[in-house]
XYZ file of C-alpha atoms in Angstrom:
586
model
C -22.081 -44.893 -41.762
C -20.105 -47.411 -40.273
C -19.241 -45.995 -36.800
C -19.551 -46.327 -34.149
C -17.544 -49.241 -33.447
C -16.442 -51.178 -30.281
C -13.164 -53.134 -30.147
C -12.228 -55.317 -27.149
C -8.776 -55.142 -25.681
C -9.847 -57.353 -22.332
C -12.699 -59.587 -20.629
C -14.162 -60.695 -24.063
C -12.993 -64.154 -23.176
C -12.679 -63.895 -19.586
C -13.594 -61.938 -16.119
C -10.471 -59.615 -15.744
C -8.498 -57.031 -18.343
C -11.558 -54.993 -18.375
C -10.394 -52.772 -21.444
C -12.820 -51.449 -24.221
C -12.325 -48.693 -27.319
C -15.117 -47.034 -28.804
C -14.107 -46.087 -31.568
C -16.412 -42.887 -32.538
C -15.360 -42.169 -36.022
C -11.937 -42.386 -38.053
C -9.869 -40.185 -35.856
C -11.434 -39.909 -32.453
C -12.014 -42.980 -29.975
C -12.436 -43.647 -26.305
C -10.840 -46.394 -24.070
C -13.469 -47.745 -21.097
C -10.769 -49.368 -18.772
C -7.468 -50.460 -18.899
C -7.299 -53.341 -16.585
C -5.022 -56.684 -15.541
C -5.470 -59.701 -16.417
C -5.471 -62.291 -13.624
C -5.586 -65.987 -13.340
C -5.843 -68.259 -16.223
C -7.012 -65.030 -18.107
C -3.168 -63.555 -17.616
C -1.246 -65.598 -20.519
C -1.554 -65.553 -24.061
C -3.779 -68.193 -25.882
C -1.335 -70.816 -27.099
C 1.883 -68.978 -25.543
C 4.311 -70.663 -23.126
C 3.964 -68.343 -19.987
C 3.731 -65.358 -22.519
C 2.330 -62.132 -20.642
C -0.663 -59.860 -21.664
C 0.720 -56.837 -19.578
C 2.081 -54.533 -23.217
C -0.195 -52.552 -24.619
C -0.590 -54.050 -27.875
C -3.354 -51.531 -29.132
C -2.832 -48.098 -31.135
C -3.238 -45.092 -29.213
C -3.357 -42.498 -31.720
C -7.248 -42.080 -32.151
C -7.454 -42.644 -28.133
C -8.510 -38.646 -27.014
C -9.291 -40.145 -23.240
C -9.359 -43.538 -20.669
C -12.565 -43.156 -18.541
C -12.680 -45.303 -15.795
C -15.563 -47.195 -14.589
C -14.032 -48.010 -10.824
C -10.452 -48.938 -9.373
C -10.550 -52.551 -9.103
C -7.319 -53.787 -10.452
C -8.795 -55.904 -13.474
C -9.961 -52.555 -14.759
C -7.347 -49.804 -14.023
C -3.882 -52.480 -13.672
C -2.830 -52.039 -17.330
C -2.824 -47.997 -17.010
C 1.082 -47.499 -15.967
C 1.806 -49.445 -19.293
C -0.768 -47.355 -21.167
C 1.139 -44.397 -19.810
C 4.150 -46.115 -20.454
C 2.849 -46.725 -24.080
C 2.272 -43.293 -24.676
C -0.735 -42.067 -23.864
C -1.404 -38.596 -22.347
C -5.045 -37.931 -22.832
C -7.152 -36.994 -19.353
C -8.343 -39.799 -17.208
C -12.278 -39.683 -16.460
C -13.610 -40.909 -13.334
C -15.891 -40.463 -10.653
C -15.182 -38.257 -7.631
C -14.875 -40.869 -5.577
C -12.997 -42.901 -8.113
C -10.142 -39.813 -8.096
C -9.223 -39.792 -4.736
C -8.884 -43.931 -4.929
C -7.223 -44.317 -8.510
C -3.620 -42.886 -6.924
C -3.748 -44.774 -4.424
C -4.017 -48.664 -6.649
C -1.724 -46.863 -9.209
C 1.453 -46.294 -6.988
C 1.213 -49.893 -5.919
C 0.451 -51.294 -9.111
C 3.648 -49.276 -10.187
C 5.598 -50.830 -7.081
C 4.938 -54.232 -8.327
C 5.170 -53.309 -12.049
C 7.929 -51.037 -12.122
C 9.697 -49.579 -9.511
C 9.922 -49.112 -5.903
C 11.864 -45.894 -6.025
C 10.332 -43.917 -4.199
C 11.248 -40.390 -6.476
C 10.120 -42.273 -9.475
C 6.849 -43.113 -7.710
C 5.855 -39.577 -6.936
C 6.758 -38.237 -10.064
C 4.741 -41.120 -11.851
C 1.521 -40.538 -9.294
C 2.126 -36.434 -10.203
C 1.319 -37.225 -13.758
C -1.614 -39.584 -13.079
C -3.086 -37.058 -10.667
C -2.462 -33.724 -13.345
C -4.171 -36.319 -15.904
C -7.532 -37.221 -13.968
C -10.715 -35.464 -14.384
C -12.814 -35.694 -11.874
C -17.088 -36.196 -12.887
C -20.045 -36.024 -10.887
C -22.829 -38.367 -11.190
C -25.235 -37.473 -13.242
C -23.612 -34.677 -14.981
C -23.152 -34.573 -18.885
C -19.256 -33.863 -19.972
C -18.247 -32.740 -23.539
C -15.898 -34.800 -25.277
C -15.439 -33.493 -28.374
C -17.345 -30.776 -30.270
C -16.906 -30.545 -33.952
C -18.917 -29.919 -37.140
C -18.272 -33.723 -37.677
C -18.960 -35.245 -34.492
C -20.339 -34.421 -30.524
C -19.132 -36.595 -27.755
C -20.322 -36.317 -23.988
C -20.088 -38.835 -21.462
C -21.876 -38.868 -18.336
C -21.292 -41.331 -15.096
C -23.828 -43.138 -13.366
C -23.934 -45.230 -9.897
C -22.599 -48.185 -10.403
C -23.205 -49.964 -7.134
C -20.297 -51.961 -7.159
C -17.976 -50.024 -4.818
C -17.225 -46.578 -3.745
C -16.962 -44.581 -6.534
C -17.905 -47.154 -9.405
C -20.065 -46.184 -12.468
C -21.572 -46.952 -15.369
C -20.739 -44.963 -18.381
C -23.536 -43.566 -20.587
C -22.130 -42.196 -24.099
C -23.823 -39.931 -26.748
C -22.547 -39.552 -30.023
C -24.022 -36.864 -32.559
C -23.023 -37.234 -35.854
C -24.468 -33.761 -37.443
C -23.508 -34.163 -41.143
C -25.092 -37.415 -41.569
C -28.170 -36.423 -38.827
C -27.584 -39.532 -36.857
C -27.232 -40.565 -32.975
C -26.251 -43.059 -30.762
C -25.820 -43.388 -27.376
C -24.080 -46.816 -26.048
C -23.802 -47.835 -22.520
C -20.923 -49.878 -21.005
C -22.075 -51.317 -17.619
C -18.356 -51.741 -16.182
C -19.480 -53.807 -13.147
C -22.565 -53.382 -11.773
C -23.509 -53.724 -7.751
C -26.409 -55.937 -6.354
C -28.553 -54.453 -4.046
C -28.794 -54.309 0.014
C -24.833 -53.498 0.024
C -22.998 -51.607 2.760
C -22.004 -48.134 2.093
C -23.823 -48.240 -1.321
C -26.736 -47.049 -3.159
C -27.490 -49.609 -5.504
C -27.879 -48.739 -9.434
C -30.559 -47.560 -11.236
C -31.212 -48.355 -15.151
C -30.268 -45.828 -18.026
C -33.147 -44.650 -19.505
C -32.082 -46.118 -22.809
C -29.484 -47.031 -24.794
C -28.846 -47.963 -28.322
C -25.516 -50.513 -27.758
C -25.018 -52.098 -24.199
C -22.039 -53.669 -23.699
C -22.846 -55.714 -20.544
C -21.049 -57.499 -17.756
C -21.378 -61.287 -16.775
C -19.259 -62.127 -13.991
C -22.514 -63.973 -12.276
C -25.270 -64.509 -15.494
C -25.526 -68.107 -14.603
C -26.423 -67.901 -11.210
C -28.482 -65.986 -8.517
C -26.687 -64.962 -5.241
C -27.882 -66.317 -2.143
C -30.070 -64.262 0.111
C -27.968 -61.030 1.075
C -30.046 -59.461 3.067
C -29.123 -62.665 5.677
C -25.643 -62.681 4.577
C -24.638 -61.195 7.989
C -26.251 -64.187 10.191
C -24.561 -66.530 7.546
C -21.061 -64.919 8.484
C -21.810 -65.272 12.164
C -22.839 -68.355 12.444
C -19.429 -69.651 9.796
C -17.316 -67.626 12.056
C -18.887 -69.246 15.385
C -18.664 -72.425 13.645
C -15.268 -72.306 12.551
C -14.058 -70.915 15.834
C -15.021 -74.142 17.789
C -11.705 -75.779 16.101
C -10.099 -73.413 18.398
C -7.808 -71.575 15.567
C -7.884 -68.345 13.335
C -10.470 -67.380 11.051
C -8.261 -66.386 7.729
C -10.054 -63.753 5.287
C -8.609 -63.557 2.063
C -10.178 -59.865 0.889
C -9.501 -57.641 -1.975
C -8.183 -54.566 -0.544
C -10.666 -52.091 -1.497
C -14.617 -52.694 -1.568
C -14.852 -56.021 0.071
C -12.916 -55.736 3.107
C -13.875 -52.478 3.873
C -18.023 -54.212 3.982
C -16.591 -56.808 5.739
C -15.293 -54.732 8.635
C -18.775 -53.016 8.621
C -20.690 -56.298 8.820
C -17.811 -57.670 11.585
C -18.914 -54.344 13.397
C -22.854 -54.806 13.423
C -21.941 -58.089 14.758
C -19.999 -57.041 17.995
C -22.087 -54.236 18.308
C -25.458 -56.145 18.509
C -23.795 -59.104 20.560
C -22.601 -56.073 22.943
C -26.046 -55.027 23.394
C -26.940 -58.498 24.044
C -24.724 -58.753 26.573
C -25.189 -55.651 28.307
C -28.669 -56.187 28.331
C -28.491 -59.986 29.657
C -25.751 -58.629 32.189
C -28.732 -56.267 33.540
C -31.220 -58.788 33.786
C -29.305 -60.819 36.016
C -28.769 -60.702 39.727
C -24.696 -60.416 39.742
C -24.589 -63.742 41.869
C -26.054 -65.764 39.035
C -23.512 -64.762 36.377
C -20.150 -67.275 36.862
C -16.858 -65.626 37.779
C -15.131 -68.149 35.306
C -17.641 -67.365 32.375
C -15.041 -65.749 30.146
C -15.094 -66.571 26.652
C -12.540 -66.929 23.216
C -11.307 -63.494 22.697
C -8.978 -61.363 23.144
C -9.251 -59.052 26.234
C -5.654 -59.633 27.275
C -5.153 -57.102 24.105
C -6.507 -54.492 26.651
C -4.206 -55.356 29.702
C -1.050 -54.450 30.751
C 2.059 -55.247 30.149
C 2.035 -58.447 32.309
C 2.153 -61.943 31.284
C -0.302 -63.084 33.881
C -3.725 -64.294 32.972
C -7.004 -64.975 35.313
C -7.763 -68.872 35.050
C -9.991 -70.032 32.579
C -12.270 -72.427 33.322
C -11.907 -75.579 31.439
C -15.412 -75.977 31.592
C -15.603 -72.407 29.101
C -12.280 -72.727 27.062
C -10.042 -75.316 27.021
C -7.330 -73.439 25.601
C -5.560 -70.079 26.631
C -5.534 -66.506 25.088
C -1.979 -65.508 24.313
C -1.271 -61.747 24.224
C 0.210 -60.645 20.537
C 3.971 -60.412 19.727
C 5.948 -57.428 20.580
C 6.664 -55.015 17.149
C 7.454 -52.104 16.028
C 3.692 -51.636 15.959
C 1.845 -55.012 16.239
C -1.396 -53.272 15.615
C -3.283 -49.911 16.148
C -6.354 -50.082 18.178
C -8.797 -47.375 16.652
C -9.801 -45.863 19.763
C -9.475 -42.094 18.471
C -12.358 -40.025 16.616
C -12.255 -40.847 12.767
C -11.579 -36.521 12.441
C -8.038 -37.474 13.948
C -7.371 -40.053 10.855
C -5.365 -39.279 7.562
C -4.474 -40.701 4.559
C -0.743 -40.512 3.602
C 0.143 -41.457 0.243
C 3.150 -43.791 1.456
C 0.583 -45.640 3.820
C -1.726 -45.153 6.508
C -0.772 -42.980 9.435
C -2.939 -42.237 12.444
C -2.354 -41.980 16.240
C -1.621 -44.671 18.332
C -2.852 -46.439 21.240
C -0.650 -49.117 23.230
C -1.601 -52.584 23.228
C -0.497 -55.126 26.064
C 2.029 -57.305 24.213
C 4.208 -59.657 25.045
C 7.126 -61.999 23.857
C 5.894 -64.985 21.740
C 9.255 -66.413 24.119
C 7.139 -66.565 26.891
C 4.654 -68.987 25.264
C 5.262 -72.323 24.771
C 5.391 -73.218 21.066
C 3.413 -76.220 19.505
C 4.207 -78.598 17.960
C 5.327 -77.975 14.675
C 3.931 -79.809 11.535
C 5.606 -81.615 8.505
C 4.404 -80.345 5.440
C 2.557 -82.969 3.309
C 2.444 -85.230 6.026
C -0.999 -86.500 7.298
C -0.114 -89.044 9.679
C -1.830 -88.622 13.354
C 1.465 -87.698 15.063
C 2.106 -84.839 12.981
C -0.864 -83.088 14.063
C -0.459 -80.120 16.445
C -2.844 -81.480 19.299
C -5.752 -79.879 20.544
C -5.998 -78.685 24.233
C -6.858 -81.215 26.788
C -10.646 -81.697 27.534
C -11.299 -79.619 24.077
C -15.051 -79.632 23.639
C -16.658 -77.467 20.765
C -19.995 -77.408 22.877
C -18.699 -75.541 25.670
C -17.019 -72.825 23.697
C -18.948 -69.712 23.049
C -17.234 -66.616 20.788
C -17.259 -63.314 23.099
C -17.669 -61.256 20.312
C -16.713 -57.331 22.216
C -13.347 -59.110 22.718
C -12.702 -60.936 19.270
C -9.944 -59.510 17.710
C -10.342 -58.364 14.071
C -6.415 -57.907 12.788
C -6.319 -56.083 9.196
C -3.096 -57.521 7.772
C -3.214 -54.991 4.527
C -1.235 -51.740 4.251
C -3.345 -50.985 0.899
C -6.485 -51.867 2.360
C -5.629 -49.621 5.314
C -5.216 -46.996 3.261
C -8.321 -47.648 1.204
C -10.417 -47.736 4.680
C -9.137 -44.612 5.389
C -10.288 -43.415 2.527
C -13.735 -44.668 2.493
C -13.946 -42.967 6.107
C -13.291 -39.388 4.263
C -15.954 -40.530 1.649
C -19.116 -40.468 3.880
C -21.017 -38.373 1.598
C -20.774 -41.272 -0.531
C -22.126 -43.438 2.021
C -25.691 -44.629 1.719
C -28.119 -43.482 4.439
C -28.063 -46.679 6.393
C -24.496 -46.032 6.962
C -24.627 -42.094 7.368
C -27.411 -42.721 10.241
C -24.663 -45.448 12.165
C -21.947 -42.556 12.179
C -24.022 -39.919 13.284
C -25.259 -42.342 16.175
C -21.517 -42.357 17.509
C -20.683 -45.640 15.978
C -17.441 -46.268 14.364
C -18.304 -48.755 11.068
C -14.611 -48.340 10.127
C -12.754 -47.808 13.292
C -14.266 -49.600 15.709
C -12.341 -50.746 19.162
C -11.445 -54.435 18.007
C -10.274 -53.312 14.862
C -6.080 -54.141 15.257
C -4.454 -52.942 12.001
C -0.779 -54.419 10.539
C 1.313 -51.866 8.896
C 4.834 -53.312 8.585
C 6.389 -56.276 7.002
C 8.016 -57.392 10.503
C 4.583 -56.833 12.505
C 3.379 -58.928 9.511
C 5.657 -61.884 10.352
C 5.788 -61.495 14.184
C 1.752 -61.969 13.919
C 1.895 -64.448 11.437
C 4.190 -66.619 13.801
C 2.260 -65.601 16.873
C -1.058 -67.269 15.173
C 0.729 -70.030 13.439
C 2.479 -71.413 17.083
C -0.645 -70.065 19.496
C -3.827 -71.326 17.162
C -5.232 -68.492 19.055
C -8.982 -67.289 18.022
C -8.667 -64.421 15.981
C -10.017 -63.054 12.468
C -7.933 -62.181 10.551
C -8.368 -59.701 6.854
C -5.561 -60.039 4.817
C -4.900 -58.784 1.255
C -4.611 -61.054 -1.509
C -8.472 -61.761 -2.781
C -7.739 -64.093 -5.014
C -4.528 -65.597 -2.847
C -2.084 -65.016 -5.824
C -0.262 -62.241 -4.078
C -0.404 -60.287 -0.999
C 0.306 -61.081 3.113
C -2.850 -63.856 2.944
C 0.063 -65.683 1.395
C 1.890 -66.219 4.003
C -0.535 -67.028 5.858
C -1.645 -69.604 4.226
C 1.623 -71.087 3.893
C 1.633 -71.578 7.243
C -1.434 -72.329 8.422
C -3.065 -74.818 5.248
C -1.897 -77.467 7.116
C -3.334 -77.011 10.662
C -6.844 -78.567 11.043
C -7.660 -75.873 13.706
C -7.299 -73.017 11.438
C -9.952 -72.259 9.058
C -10.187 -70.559 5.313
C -13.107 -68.745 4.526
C -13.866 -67.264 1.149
C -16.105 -64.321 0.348
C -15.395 -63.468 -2.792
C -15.058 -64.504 -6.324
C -12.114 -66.911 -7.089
C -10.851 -66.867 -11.072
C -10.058 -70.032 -12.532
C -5.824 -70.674 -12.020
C -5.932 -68.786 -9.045
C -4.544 -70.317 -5.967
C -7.857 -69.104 -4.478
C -9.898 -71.198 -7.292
C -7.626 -74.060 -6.096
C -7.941 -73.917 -2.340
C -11.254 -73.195 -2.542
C -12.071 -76.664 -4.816
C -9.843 -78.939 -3.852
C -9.656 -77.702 0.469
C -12.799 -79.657 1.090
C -11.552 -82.718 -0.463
C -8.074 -82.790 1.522
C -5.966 -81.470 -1.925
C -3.549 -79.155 -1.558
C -2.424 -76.022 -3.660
C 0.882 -74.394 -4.605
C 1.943 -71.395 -3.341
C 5.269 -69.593 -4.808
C 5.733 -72.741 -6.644
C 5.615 -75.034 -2.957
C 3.332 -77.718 -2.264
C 1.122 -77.507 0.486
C -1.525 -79.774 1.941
C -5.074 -78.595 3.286
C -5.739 -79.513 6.400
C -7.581 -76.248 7.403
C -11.375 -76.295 7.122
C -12.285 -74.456 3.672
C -15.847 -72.538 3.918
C -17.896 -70.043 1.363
C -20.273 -67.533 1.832
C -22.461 -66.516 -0.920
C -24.197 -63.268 -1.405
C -21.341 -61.470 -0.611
C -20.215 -60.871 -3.862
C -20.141 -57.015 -4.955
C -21.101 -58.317 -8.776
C -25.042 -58.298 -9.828
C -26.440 -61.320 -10.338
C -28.663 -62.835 -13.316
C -31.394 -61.179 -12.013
C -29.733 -57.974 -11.671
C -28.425 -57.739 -15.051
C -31.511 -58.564 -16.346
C -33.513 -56.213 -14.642
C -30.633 -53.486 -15.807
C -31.464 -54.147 -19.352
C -35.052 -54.436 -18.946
C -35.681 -51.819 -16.136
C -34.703 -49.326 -19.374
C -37.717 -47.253 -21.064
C -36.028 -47.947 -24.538
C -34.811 -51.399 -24.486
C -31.407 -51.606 -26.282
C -31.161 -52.810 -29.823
C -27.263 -54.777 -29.553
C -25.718 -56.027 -26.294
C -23.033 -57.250 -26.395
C -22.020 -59.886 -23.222
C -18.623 -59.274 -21.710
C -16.555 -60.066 -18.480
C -17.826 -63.637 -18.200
C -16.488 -67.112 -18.417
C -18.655 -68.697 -21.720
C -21.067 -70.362 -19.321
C -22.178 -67.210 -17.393
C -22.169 -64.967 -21.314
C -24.476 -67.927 -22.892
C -26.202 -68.425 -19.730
C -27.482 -64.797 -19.636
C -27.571 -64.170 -23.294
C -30.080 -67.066 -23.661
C -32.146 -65.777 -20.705
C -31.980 -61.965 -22.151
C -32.925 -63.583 -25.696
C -36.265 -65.066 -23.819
C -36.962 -61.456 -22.870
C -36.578 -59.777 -26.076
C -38.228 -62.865 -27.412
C -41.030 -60.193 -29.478
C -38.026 -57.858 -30.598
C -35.400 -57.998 -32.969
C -31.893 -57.883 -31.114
C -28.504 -58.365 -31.425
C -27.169 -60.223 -28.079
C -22.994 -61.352 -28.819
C -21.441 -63.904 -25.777
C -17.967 -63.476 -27.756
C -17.546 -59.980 -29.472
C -15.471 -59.464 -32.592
C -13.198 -56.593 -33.092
């Protein structure tokens, strides 16, 4: 017969441009994704700084985009798809609907236009074009004498929203059928918020992702002691904790872990606290953090013992709003589509004029007398991290938004999370929490870390550092031993994540904005935090199938992780004959 037929537009060669066209029969095709290309993956083979952005695909069989989930690698190509021409619906989760506006009016800012007239009428025609699915619910394509077409979306476990796309093609004239599964990306399991995913019950053609087949993650369901005790450690070189974090999905489980944290130390406390006669508990036991956020207005601080903390807590800059603390019920929260807008709290603030300024550092200079120093009498061993206090700033207005959003998602949620809600806790919105809206609140803070080395965490957007406020940043904190870098997520080769995050431990440096900068700043991974299956998951996807499928073909991979789990999936179908492609042809 001939059809069906799958042609790859994106991550046949690489992890990002998710974009895939089934092509059902001569007239009549689907597109799986439309996404960016990022890194090393973003320029033509052979071209000199030539761009993959046009859509350089027909559209004229294309009767509809469905979308797996809104990560940028598979939904940044759609305002030049719509720009291209086409105006078929857009098919996504429920979730994925209420998301997909928000990453496509700032993928138009940065593509297009900042206008804001030209940004509403653009989001207008993506929202009168999407088609909202539940899980688990069969949708009719097309229905001819020639051909039947339904789709139907499946948990993904990847992030809010995401899917996998099961497809079933009846062919009635020639009595055949097919049905072909893509995965998009698929979740691991013991993730916040998320259920994880469950195997079709068969297909004929997977097309499969790889973004970890060589490798197994490391123990997740310890990943939250591993990012306590990286935090504590890096907090003894008395500096800020920088989080680069992709603005939706990983942040928004990082503020969730960051909250089980400070809530179970505040237990701890509270319960040591009652133990103890009140006599036996120092008067000069406070701790890094950042109570002074909680003051007044005034400038004066209690003495620290040096014996405790060495160096002093500085209040945060003054701003138009330095940062929100999220002190009111979640109800009181909404979502605006030109950035996040909820009620405010005051903060005690106060001029970074009133603090002394360090020294200030050379770039690429490493000699001794360049370095900022550290307090007098520093000592790692006497500093403990008072968690309740810590601040936890959220430099991201997109991620912001996206939070939001994932706090008016809850029947989303997994149970685990449900159950922490409806015991009063706040997973999203929690007291420390200290959100950044505006670009001069951005800089103010920015400054305010870069001169202070105060202990803070901070979550800034920019996952893969190309882009984004974790820029800056990192511009001006690389080169400051006391600060400290600590990745979470995966970095794509020619990223300046990729770079910081290989040469950092080495001493190299990276450029940013086409700068130079050294790394001074202490460079640290966690594992097990990625939001990708691993081998073993994909595995178990394929084989955790009652009707094993006949062709995979391997996708969104670098060649080592396609061979490495094409190899391992040919050892499993060792007893069957397959068809298992690393590097699909059109």
């Amino acid at each position: 017969m001939g059809y069906p037929q799958i042609e790859h537009h994106g991550a046949k060669d690489g992890v990002t441009g998710s974009c895939h066209q089934l092509d059902m029969n001569a007239t009549t095709s689907l597109l799986v994704d439309c996404g960016l290309f990022q890194g090393d993956d973003a320029s033509i083979p052979s071209g000199e700084g030539g761009s993959r952005l046009p859509i350089d695909f027909p559209l004229d069989t294309i009767k509809a985009l469905v979308v797996t989930h809104v990560h940028i690698d598979h939904v940044g190509r759609i305002p030049y798809l719509l720009a291209a021409g086409f105006e078929g619906p857009i098919l996504c989760s429920e979730a994925s609907a209420k998301l997909l506006p928000i990453v496509l009016e700032d993928a138009f800012k940065l593509s297009f236009s900042r206008d804001q007239q030209r940004i509403e009428r653009y989001i207008d025609i993506v929202e009168s074009r999407l088609v909202a699915l539940p899980y688990q619910h069969w949708f009719t394509l097309v229905d001819t004498d020639e051909l039947n077409a339904r789709i139907r979306l499946q948990r993904a476990g990847h992030i809010i929203g995401s899917a996998y796309v099961e497809i079933d093609l009846n062919y009635p004239q020639a009595g055949e059928s097919k049905r072909i599964v893509f995965s998009g990306d698929l979740g691991a399991p013991h993730a916040p918020f998320l259920m994880p995913p469950q195997p079709p019950e068969r297909a004929d053609i997977l097309v499969l992702e790889s973004t970890y087949g060589d490798r197994l993650h490391e123990d997740r369901q310890t990943r939250r002691q591993r990012l306590e005790a990286v935090i504590e450690q890096a907090l003894q070189d008395q500096g800020t904790v920088l989080i680069p974090a992709f603005s939706i999905g990983r942040t928004q489980e990082l503020l969730y872990e960051l909250e089980e944290i400070i809530h179970t130390r505040s237990v701890e406390t509270s319960s040591l606290t009652n133990m103890l006669p009140s006599e036996t508990v120092p008067a000069s036991s406070a701790s890094v953090g950042a109570s002074s956020l909680a003051k007044s207005n005034s400038t004066e601080q209690p003495p620290l013992s040096t014996e405790t903390r060495a160096a002093p807590i500085h209040p945060l800059p003054p701003g138009e709003r330095a940062g929100v603390r999220e002190t009111i019920p979640e109800s009181g929260i909404t979502s605006e589509r030109v950035g996040l807008r909820s009620k405010e709290t005051s903060l005690a603030i106060s001029s970074d004029a009133e603090q002394p300024p360090l020294p200030q550092r050379e770039r690429g200079q490493k000699t001794a007398q360049n370095e900022a120093p550290l307090a007098e009498n520093h000592s790692p061993d006497q500093i403990t991290t008072n968690w309740p206090e810590l601040p936890i700033i959220l430099d991201s207005p997109l991620a912001s938004r996206f939070t939001a959003a994932y706090r008016e998602l809850k029947p989303f949620w997994n149970q685990e999370a449900r159950d922490r809600v409806q015991s009063g806790r706040r997973p999203l919105a929690f007291e420390q929490l200290i959100t950044i809206d505006s670009h001069s609140d951005h800089q103010r803070i920015v400054n305010h870390l870069t001169q202070t080395a105060r202990p803070a965490i901070v979550i800034a957007g920019g996952g893969m550092c190309s882009g984004g406020r974790i820029v800056n940043y990192l511009k001006a904190m690389l080169g400051d031993k006391r600060h400290n870098v600590l990745f979470v997520g995966y970095q794509a080769k020619g990223t300046p994540g990729h770079a910081i995050q290989t040469y950092g431990p080495k001493g190299g440096y990276v450029n940013l904005d086409g700068e130079h900068f050294d790394i001074r700043a202490g460079i640290n991974s966690i594992g097990g935090y990625s939001a990708h299956a691993d081998q073993k998951g994909l595995v178990e996807f394929v084989t955790g199938m009652q009707q094993w499928p006949t062709e995979i073909r391997v996708v969104h991979g670098e060649q080592k992780a396609k061979q490495a789990l094409a190899d391992v999936l040919r050892v499993q179908y060792a007893a069957r004959e397959v068809s298992i492609q690393t590097e699909p042809t059109n």
